[in-house]
PDB file of C-alpha atoms in Angstrom:
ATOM      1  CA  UNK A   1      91.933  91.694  72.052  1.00 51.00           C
ATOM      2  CA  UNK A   2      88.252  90.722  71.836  1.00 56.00           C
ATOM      3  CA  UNK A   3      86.813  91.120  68.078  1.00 59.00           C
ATOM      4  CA  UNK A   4      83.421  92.802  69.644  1.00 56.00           C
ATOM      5  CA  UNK A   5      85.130  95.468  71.822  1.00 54.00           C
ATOM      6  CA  UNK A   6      87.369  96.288  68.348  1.00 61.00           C
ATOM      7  CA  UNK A   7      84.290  96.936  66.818  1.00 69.00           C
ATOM      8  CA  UNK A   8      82.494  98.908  69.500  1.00 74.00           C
ATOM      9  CA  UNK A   9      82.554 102.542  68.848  1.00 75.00           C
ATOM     10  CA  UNK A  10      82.203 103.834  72.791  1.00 81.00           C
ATOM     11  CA  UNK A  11      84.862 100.938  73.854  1.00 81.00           C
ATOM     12  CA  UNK A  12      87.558 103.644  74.315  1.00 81.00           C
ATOM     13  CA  UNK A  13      85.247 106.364  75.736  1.00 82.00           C
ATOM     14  CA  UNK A  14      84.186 103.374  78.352  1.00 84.00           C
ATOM     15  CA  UNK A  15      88.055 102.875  78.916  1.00 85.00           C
ATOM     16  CA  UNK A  16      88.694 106.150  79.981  1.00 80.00           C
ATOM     17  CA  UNK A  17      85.313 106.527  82.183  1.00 83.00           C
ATOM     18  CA  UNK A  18      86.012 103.291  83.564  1.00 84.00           C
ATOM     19  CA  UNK A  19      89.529 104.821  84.818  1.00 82.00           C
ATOM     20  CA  UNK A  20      88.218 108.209  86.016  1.00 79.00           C
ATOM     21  CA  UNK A  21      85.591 106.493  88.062  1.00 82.00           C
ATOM     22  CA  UNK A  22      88.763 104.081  89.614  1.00 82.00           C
ATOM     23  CA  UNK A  23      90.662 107.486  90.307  1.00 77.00           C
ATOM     24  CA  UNK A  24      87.991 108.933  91.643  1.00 77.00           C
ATOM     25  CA  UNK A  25      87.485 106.113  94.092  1.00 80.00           C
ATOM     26  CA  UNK A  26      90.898 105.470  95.185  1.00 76.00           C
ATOM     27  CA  UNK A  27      90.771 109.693  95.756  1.00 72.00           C
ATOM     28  CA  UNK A  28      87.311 109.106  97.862  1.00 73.00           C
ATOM     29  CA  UNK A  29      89.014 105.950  99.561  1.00 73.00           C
ATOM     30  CA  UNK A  30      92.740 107.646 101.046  1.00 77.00           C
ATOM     31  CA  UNK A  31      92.976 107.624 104.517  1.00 80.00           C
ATOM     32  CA  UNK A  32      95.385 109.198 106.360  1.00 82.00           C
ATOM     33  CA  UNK A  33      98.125 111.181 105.131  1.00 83.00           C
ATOM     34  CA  UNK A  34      98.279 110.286 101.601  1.00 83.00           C
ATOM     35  CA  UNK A  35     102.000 109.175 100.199  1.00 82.00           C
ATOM     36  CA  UNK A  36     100.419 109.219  96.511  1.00 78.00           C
ATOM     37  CA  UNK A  37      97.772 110.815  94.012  1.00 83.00           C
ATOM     38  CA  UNK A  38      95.878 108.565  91.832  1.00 80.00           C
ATOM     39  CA  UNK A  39      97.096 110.589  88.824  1.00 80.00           C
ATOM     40  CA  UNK A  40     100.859 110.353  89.509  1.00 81.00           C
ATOM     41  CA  UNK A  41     101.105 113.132  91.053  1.00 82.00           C
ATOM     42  CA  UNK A  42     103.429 114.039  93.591  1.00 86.00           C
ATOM     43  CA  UNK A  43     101.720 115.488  97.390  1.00 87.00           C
ATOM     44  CA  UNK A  44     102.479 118.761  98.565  1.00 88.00           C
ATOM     45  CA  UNK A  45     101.611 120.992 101.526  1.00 87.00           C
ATOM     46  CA  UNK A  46      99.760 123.936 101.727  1.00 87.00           C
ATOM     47  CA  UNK A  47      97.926 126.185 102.879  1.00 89.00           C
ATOM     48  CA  UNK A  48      94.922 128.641 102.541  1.00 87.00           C
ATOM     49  CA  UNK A  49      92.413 130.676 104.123  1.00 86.00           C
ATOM     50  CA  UNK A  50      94.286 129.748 107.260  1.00 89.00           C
ATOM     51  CA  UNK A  51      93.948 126.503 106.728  1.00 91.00           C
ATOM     52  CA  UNK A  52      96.691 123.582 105.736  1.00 92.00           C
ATOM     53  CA  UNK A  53      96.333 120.597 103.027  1.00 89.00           C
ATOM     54  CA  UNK A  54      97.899 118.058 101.874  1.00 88.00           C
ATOM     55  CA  UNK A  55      97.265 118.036  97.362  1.00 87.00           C
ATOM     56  CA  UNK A  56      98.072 116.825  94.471  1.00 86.00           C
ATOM     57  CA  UNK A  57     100.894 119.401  92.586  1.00 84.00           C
ATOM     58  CA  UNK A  58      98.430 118.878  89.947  1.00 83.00           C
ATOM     59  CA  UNK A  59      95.208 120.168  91.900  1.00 83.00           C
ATOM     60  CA  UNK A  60      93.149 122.668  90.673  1.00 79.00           C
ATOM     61  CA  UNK A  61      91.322 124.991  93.456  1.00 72.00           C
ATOM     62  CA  UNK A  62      87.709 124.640  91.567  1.00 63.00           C
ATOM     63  CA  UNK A  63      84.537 122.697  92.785  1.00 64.00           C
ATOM     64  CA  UNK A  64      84.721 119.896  89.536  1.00 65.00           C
ATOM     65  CA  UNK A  65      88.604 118.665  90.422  1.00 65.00           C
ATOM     66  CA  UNK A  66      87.495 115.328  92.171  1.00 71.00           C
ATOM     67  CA  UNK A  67      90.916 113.816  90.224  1.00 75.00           C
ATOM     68  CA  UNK A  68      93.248 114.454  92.749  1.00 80.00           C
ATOM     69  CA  UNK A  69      93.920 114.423  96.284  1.00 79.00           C
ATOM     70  CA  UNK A  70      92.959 117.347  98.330  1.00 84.00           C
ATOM     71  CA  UNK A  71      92.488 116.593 102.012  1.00 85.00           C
ATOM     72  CA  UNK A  72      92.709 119.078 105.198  1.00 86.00           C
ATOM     73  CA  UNK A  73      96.011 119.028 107.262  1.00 89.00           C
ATOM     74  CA  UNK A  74      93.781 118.334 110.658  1.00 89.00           C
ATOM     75  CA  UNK A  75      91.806 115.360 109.200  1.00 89.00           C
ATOM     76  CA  UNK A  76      94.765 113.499 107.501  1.00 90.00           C
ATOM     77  CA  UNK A  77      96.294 113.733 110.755  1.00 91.00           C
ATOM     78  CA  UNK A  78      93.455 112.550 112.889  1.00 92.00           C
ATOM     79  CA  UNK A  79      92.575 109.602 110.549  1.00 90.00           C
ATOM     80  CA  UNK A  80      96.515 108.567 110.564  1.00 90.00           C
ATOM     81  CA  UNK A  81      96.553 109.022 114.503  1.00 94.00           C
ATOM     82  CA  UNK A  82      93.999 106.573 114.372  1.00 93.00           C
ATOM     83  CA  UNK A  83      94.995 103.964 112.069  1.00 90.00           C
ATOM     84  CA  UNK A  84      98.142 103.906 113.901  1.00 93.00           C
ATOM     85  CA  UNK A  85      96.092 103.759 117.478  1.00 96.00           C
ATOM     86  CA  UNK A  86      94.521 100.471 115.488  1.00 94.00           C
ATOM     87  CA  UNK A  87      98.048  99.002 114.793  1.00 94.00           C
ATOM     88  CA  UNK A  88      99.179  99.332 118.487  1.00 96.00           C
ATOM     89  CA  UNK A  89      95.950  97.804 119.993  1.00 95.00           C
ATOM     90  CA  UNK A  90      96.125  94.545 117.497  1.00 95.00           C
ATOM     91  CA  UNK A  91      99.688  94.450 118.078  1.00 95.00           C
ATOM     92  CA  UNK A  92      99.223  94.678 121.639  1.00 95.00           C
ATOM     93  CA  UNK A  93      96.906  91.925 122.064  1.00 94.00           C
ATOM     94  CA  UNK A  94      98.758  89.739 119.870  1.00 94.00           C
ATOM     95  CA  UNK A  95     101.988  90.275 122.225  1.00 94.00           C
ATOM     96  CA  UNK A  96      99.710  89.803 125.036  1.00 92.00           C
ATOM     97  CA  UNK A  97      98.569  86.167 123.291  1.00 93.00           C
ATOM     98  CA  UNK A  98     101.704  85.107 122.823  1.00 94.00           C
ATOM     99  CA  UNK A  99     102.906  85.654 126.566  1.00 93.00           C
ATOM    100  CA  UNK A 100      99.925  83.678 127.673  1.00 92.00           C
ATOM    101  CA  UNK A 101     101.275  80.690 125.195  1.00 93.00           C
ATOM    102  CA  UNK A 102     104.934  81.283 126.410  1.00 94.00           C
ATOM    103  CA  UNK A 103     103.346  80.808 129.922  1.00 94.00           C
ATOM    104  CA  UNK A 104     101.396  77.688 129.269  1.00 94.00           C
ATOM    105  CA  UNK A 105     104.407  76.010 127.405  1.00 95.00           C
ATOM    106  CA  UNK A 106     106.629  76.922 130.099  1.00 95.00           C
ATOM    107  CA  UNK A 107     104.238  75.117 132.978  1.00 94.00           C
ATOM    108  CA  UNK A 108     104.319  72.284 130.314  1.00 95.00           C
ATOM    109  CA  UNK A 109     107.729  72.043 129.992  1.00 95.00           C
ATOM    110  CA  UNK A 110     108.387  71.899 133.733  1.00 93.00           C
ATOM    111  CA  UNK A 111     105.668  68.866 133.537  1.00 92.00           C
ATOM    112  CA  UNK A 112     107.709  67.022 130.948  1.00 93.00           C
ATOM    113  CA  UNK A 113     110.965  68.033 132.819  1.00 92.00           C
ATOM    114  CA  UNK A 114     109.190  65.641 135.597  1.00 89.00           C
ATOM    115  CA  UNK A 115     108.205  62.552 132.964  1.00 90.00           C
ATOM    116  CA  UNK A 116     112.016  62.844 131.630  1.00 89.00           C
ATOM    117  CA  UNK A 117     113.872  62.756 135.088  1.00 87.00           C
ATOM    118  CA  UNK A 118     111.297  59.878 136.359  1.00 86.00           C
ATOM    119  CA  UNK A 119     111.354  57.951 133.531  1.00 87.00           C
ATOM    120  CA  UNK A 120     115.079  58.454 133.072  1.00 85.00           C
ATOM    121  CA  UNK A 121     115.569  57.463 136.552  1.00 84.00           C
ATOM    122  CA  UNK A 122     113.699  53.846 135.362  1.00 83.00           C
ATOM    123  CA  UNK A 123     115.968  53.365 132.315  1.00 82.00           C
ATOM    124  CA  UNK A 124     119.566  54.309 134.010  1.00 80.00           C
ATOM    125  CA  UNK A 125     119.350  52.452 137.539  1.00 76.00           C
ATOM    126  CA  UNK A 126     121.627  50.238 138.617  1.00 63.00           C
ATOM    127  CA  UNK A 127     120.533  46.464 138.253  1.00 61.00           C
ATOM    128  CA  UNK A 128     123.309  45.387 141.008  1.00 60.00           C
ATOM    129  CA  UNK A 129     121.945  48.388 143.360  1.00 59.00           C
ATOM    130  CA  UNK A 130     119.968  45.962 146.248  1.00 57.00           C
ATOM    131  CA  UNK A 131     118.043  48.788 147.454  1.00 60.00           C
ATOM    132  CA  UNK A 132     116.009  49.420 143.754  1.00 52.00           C
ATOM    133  CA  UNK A 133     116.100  45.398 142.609  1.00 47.00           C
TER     134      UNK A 133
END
């Protein structure tokens, strides 16, 4: 460990800001239906007011808990019907890209098909044939 950070009164304190702010970012940054919380923290379902969400088991129903995930039922599920709309289209296209090169390599092959049968017709004839000598 560095010498200057030993010394450094606030280099703990800076530590543990430095991983609040992370968890609060990854929190801010969860799309979809979140698998995890930041904190270790397993997600649950529930629901209030009506309304369902997906938490943290360790989320506290104040306006300061910005730790853990808490993240309406309706808007997990639009932002994962998306993402997964996303995946189709690129995957689409890229299946769509690779017929077009099965296409072009198949006119090619029918090309070289052509070369191979001429050229093979060349090498194999028959030297005592009087028609082709």
């Amino acid at each position: 460990m560095d010498r200057l950070c030993e010394r450094d009164p606030y280099y703990d304190d800076m530590k543990v800001a430095k991983r609040a702010i992370d968890q609060m970012e990854m929190v801010a940054m969860m799309e979809g239906i979140p698998k995890f919380c930041p904190c270790g923290g397993s997600i649950v379902e529930t629901r209030k007011d009506e309304k369902r969400y997906y938490q943290c088991e360790k989320f506290k129903d104040d306006r300061t808990d910005c730790m853990h995930i808490r993240k309406l039922w309706d808007k997990a599920m639009e932002e994962e019907v998306s993402s997964l709309r996303e995946s189709v289209d690129y995957n689409r296209k890229k299946v769509l890209n690779h017929e077009y090169l099965i296409e072009e390599m198949q006119k090619e092959l029918k090309v070289h098909r052509a070369e191979i049968v001429n050229v093979s017709k060349v090498v194999f004839r028959n030297p005592m044939d009087p028609k082709k000598g």
